[in-house]
Coordinates of C-alpha atoms and ligand atoms in Angstrom, one line a residue:
M1 CA 141.5 84.6 63.6
T2 CA 139.7 85.5 66.3
V3 CA 140.6 90.0 66.8
S4 CA 138.6 92.0 69.4
V5 CA 139.3 95.6 68.8
T6 CA 137.8 98.7 70.7
G7 CA 137.1 102.5 68.5
A8 CA 135.6 99.1 66.2
T9 CA 132.8 101.6 65.1
G10 CA 135.1 104.7 65.0
F11 CA 136.0 105.7 60.8
I12 CA 138.9 103.4 60.9
G13 CA 137.9 100.5 62.7
R14 CA 134.4 100.5 60.9
R15 CA 137.2 100.0 57.3
L16 CA 139.4 97.3 59.8
V17 CA 136.0 94.9 60.9
Q18 CA 134.5 95.8 56.8
R19 CA 137.8 94.2 55.8
L20 CA 139.2 91.7 59.4
H21 CA 134.9 90.1 58.0
A22 CA 135.4 89.8 54.7
D23 CA 137.9 87.4 55.3
N24 CA 136.5 85.5 58.0
H25 CA 137.9 86.9 60.6
H26 CA 136.0 86.5 64.5
I27 CA 135.5 89.4 65.7
R28 CA 134.4 90.7 68.6
V29 CA 133.6 94.5 68.6
L30 CA 135.1 96.5 72.2
T31 CA 132.7 99.2 72.6
R32 CA 131.1 101.9 75.2
S33 CA 127.2 101.1 73.4
R34 CA 126.3 98.4 72.1
S35 CA 123.4 100.1 70.6
K36 CA 125.1 102.2 68.9
A37 CA 127.9 98.8 67.3
Q38 CA 124.5 97.2 66.3
L39 CA 123.6 99.8 63.9
I40 CA 127.1 99.9 63.0
F41 CA 127.1 96.5 62.6
P42 CA 123.7 94.8 61.6
D43 CA 123.9 91.8 62.2
K44 CA 121.6 90.5 59.1
D45 CA 125.7 92.1 56.7
F46 CA 127.9 91.5 59.8
P47 CA 126.9 87.8 61.0
G48 CA 128.9 86.1 63.3
V49 CA 130.5 89.5 65.4
I50 CA 130.2 89.9 68.4
I51 CA 129.3 93.4 70.6
A52 CA 130.7 93.8 74.0
E53 CA 130.2 96.5 76.3
E54 CA 132.1 97.2 79.2
P55 CA 132.0 94.7 81.7
E56 CA 131.9 91.9 78.9
W57 CA 134.6 92.7 77.0
K58 CA 137.0 90.5 79.8
D59 CA 135.0 87.8 77.7
C60 CA 135.8 88.3 74.5
I61 CA 139.5 89.5 75.2
H62 CA 140.5 86.5 77.0
G63 CA 140.5 83.6 73.8
S64 CA 141.4 86.5 71.4
N65 CA 143.9 85.7 69.7
A66 CA 144.7 89.5 68.9
V67 CA 143.7 92.9 69.9
V68 CA 143.5 96.7 68.1
N69 CA 143.7 99.2 70.2
L70 CA 142.0 102.1 68.5
A71 CA 139.1 103.8 71.3
G72 CA 139.5 107.9 71.8
F73 CA 137.3 110.5 72.4
P74 CA 137.7 113.3 69.1
I75 CA 140.9 115.5 68.7
S76 CA 139.4 118.1 65.9
T77 CA 136.8 119.7 69.0
R78 CA 137.7 123.5 70.2
W79 CA 140.1 122.4 73.3
S80 CA 138.6 123.9 77.2
S81 CA 140.7 122.4 79.8
E82 CA 137.9 119.6 80.1
I83 CA 138.0 118.2 76.3
K84 CA 142.0 118.1 77.0
K85 CA 141.5 115.8 80.4
E86 CA 139.4 113.8 78.2
I87 CA 141.4 113.7 75.2
K88 CA 144.7 112.2 77.4
Q89 CA 142.8 109.9 79.8
S90 CA 140.1 108.5 77.7
R91 CA 143.7 106.5 75.7
I92 CA 145.0 106.5 79.2
R93 CA 141.3 104.4 81.2
V94 CA 140.7 102.4 77.6
T95 CA 143.8 100.7 77.2
S96 CA 145.4 100.6 80.2
K97 CA 141.0 97.8 80.9
V98 CA 142.9 96.2 77.4
V99 CA 146.5 95.7 78.9
D100 CA 144.8 94.9 82.3
L101 CA 142.8 92.2 81.2
I102 CA 145.5 91.0 78.7
N103 CA 147.6 90.7 81.9
S104 CA 144.9 88.7 83.4
S105 CA 144.9 86.7 80.6
Q106 CA 146.0 82.4 81.5
D107 CA 148.9 81.6 79.5
E108 CA 146.4 80.4 76.8
D109 CA 143.9 82.9 77.2
R110 CA 146.0 85.1 76.4
P111 CA 146.0 87.3 73.3
T112 CA 149.6 86.8 71.1
V113 CA 149.7 90.4 69.6
L114 CA 148.3 93.7 71.2
V115 CA 148.7 96.5 67.6
S116 CA 147.9 99.9 69.1
A117 CA 147.2 103.3 68.2
T118 CA 148.8 106.1 68.9
A119 CA 149.9 109.6 66.5
V120 CA 152.5 111.2 64.8
G121 CA 151.5 113.9 67.4
Y122 CA 154.0 111.7 69.3
Y123 CA 156.8 114.2 67.7
G124 CA 155.9 116.9 67.2
T125 CA 155.8 119.5 64.4
S126 CA 158.0 121.5 63.3
E127 CA 158.7 122.6 59.5
T128 CA 161.9 122.1 58.6
Q129 CA 162.9 118.5 60.9
V130 CA 162.0 115.2 59.2
F131 CA 160.6 112.3 62.1
D132 CA 161.4 109.2 61.3
E133 CA 160.4 106.5 64.4
Q134 CA 164.3 107.0 66.6
S135 CA 162.8 111.0 66.8
P136 CA 162.6 112.3 70.2
S137 CA 159.2 112.9 71.5
G138 CA 157.6 116.7 71.4
N139 CA 156.7 119.0 74.0
D140 CA 153.6 120.1 73.4
Y141 CA 150.3 118.7 74.4
L142 CA 149.5 116.0 71.9
A143 CA 153.2 114.9 72.0
E144 CA 152.5 114.6 75.7
V145 CA 149.1 112.1 75.3
C146 CA 150.6 110.0 73.1
R147 CA 153.8 109.4 75.5
E148 CA 151.2 108.2 78.2
W149 CA 149.6 105.7 75.4
E150 CA 152.3 104.8 74.2
A151 CA 153.8 103.7 77.8
T152 CA 150.4 102.7 78.9
A153 CA 150.3 99.2 76.5
L154 CA 153.7 98.8 77.3
E155 CA 152.8 97.7 80.0
V156 CA 151.3 94.5 78.3
N157 CA 153.0 91.1 79.6
K158 CA 156.5 90.8 77.2
D159 CA 154.7 87.3 75.9
V160 CA 152.8 90.1 73.5
R161 CA 153.4 91.4 70.8
L162 CA 153.3 95.6 70.6
A163 CA 152.7 96.8 67.8
L164 CA 152.5 100.7 68.0
I165 CA 151.1 102.7 65.0
R166 CA 151.7 106.3 64.5
I167 CA 149.2 107.7 62.6
G168 CA 148.8 110.7 60.7
V169 CA 145.7 112.2 59.1
V170 CA 143.8 109.1 57.2
L171 CA 142.2 110.3 54.3
G172 CA 138.7 108.3 53.0
K173 CA 136.2 109.6 51.6
D174 CA 133.9 108.1 54.7
G175 CA 134.7 110.3 57.5
G176 CA 138.0 112.0 59.3
A177 CA 139.9 115.1 58.2
L178 CA 138.6 114.8 54.0
A179 CA 135.4 115.5 55.2
K180 CA 135.9 118.2 57.3
M181 CA 138.3 120.0 55.0
V182 CA 135.2 119.0 52.4
P183 CA 132.3 121.0 52.7
L184 CA 134.4 124.1 53.1
F185 CA 135.7 123.0 49.4
M186 CA 132.1 122.9 48.3
M187 CA 131.4 125.6 49.5
F188 CA 133.9 127.7 48.2
A189 CA 135.7 128.2 51.1
G190 CA 138.4 125.6 51.8
G191 CA 141.7 127.4 51.5
P192 CA 145.2 126.5 53.9
L193 CA 145.2 127.6 57.8
G194 CA 147.8 129.2 58.7
S195 CA 151.3 129.6 56.9
G196 CA 150.7 126.5 54.9
K197 CA 153.6 125.5 55.1
Q198 CA 152.4 122.8 58.3
W199 CA 153.6 119.3 56.9
F200 CA 150.4 117.3 56.8
S201 CA 151.8 113.6 57.3
W202 CA 149.4 112.4 55.3
I203 CA 147.4 108.0 54.8
H204 CA 145.2 106.5 53.0
L205 CA 141.9 104.6 55.6
D206 CA 142.9 102.0 53.0
D207 CA 146.2 101.4 52.8
L208 CA 146.3 102.3 57.1
V209 CA 143.8 98.9 56.9
N210 CA 146.7 97.7 54.7
L211 CA 149.3 97.6 57.4
I212 CA 147.4 97.0 60.7
Y213 CA 146.1 94.2 59.5
E214 CA 149.3 93.1 58.4
A215 CA 150.9 93.7 61.5
L216 CA 148.2 91.4 63.3
S217 CA 149.8 88.5 61.7
N218 CA 153.6 88.6 60.8
P219 CA 155.6 88.3 64.2
S220 CA 157.9 91.6 62.3
Y221 CA 156.0 93.8 63.2
K222 CA 156.6 95.0 66.2
G223 CA 157.6 98.0 68.2
V224 CA 157.0 101.7 66.4
I225 CA 155.6 101.8 63.3
N226 CA 154.6 104.9 61.8
G227 CA 151.2 104.7 59.7
T228 CA 151.7 107.1 56.7
A229 CA 152.6 107.7 53.9
P230 CA 156.2 107.7 52.8
N231 CA 156.2 111.7 51.5
P232 CA 154.2 113.6 53.6
V233 CA 153.0 117.0 51.8
R234 CA 152.6 120.9 53.0
L235 CA 149.3 121.2 53.6
A236 CA 149.3 124.2 51.1
E237 CA 149.4 121.8 48.6
M238 CA 147.3 119.4 50.5
C239 CA 144.4 122.0 50.4
E240 CA 145.4 123.1 46.5
Q241 CA 145.4 119.4 44.8
L242 CA 141.9 119.0 47.0
G243 CA 140.7 122.5 45.5
N244 CA 142.2 121.4 42.1
V245 CA 140.5 117.6 42.4
M246 CA 137.1 119.1 43.4
G247 CA 137.7 122.0 40.5
R248 CA 137.1 124.6 44.3
P249 CA 139.6 127.4 44.9
S250 CA 142.2 127.2 48.1
W251 CA 141.8 130.6 48.9
L252 CA 144.6 132.3 50.2
P253 CA 145.7 131.3 54.2
V254 CA 143.9 131.8 57.9
P255 CA 146.4 134.4 59.1
D256 CA 147.7 132.9 62.2
F257 CA 147.0 134.8 64.2
A258 CA 143.1 134.8 63.8
L259 CA 143.4 130.7 64.2
K260 CA 145.1 131.4 67.3
A261 CA 142.6 134.0 68.7
V262 CA 139.8 131.7 67.9
L263 CA 141.5 128.3 68.6
G264 CA 143.1 128.8 71.2
E265 CA 146.5 126.4 71.6
G266 CA 144.8 124.0 70.0
A267 CA 145.5 126.4 67.4
S268 CA 148.9 124.6 66.3
V269 CA 148.0 121.2 66.1
V270 CA 144.4 120.9 64.4
N271 CA 143.9 123.1 62.7
F272 CA 142.7 121.1 59.6
L273 CA 140.4 119.2 61.3
I274 CA 138.3 121.8 63.5
S275 CA 134.9 121.4 62.9
P276 CA 133.4 123.1 59.3
Y277 CA 131.0 124.9 61.1
F278 CA 133.7 126.3 63.2
L279 CA 135.8 126.7 60.2
F280 CA 132.7 128.2 57.5
L281 CA 132.4 131.3 60.6
V282 CA 136.3 131.7 61.5
F283 CA 137.0 131.1 56.8
S284 CA 133.5 134.2 56.7
L285 CA 134.9 136.4 59.4
I286 CA 137.9 136.6 58.2
K287 CA 137.1 137.7 55.4
L288 CA 134.7 140.5 56.0
L289 CA 138.0 142.4 57.7
Ligands
LIG301 P1 136.7 108.1 65.6 O1 136.7 110.0 66.2 O2 136.2 107.6 63.9 O3 136.5 106.4 67.0 C1 137.2 106.5 68.2 C2 136.3 105.1 68.6 O4 136.8 105.6 70.4 C3 135.2 106.1 68.5 O5 134.2 104.9 67.8 C4 134.1 105.2 70.2 O6 134.1 103.6 70.1 C5 135.5 105.8 70.7 N1 135.7 106.8 71.7 C6 135.1 107.4 71.1 N2 135.1 108.5 72.7 C7 135.6 107.9 73.4 C8 135.6 107.7 75.1 N3 135.4 109.4 75.6 N4 136.1 107.2 75.7 C9 136.4 105.2 75.7 N5 135.9 105.3 74.2 C10 135.7 106.7 72.6 O7 139.1 107.6 65.5 P2 139.6 107.5 64.4 O8 138.9 106.3 63.6 O9 139.8 108.4 63.4 O10 141.0 107.6 65.0 C11 140.8 105.9 66.1 C12 142.3 105.8 66.7 O11 143.1 106.4 65.4 C13 142.9 107.1 67.9 O12 142.5 106.7 69.1 C14 142.3 108.5 67.4 O13 143.2 109.7 68.4 C15 143.8 107.5 66.1 N6 144.5 108.1 64.8 C16 144.4 108.0 64.3 C17 143.9 109.3 63.2 C18 142.5 109.9 62.0 O14 143.4 111.0 61.5 N7 141.5 109.3 62.1 C19 145.5 110.7 63.1 C20 145.6 109.6 64.1 C21 145.4 109.2 64.6 P3 132.7 103.8 70.4 O15 131.7 105.1 71.1 O16 132.5 102.4 70.5 O17 133.5 103.4 72.4

């Protein structure tokens, strides 16, 4: 199969490309930066992988069997109004481009499937409600981002099978949320933020890659699919387990008011994904008070 992938240079994309390459699929990496992608996928380790910057995306998508769309500006930063705009616009911009290129292809060149990322942020947050694929969208900023992101993907030609994966927090060794949490625990500074009661809907990186892989070829993977493990845990439990595994304590929670004072709006949704240095500063300040 020939698969074009946006966001291939990211945490999830890198593992997906490794998996597809190991199984002898043809991969086209759609990136903003050829030099960055070449460092991640050097020719000697990834022979045959095509790396394409935006003007060449058309030639890659036309003739691919499938497209995986993972690109987007990282959400794990302190949100300014500019950053918030880019979090949303980057996803809509890339998805819209991908959809336009798929739709403008001739029938014989058109990919048959688009697997497009979105997030469980679609549902908003709640300490009491259970969300499944039929649940309504939330009313915070990330929910709005996810709704518009999904709506853009839904513009794809109706003959193309669309799988929208609402991804939970992805856990893997080489990046994502764990890469931000582990250094804090190493420094004896880890612990849940806020009440600790927030639900943590997680998925292991390999399970997510398996899910995307299956969605590429299995026609029953259509529409919205939650990309999460069946059993979410409370953030406090996640931190406790991480502390246990690492032989480190999970300290008392940092109170909500302090988080909000420092993080503003982003506190309610990205409180375990913020920069470790920033977090370390917050922890240190709180402990000094
Ligand atoms: P990463 O941040 O690791 O990688 C995303 C990729 O998107 C980058 O490698 C980059 O590719 C591209 N990108 C970054 N900024 C921009 C921008 N401003 N405009 C266009 N493209 C940009 O993301 P993940 O691999 O962790 O996640 C992939 C997708 O899954 C994302 O859309 C994310 O929101 C979603 N998701 C991830 C979760 C997680 O826990 N990791 C949870 C829920 C959803 P390049 O430089 O090659 O163009």
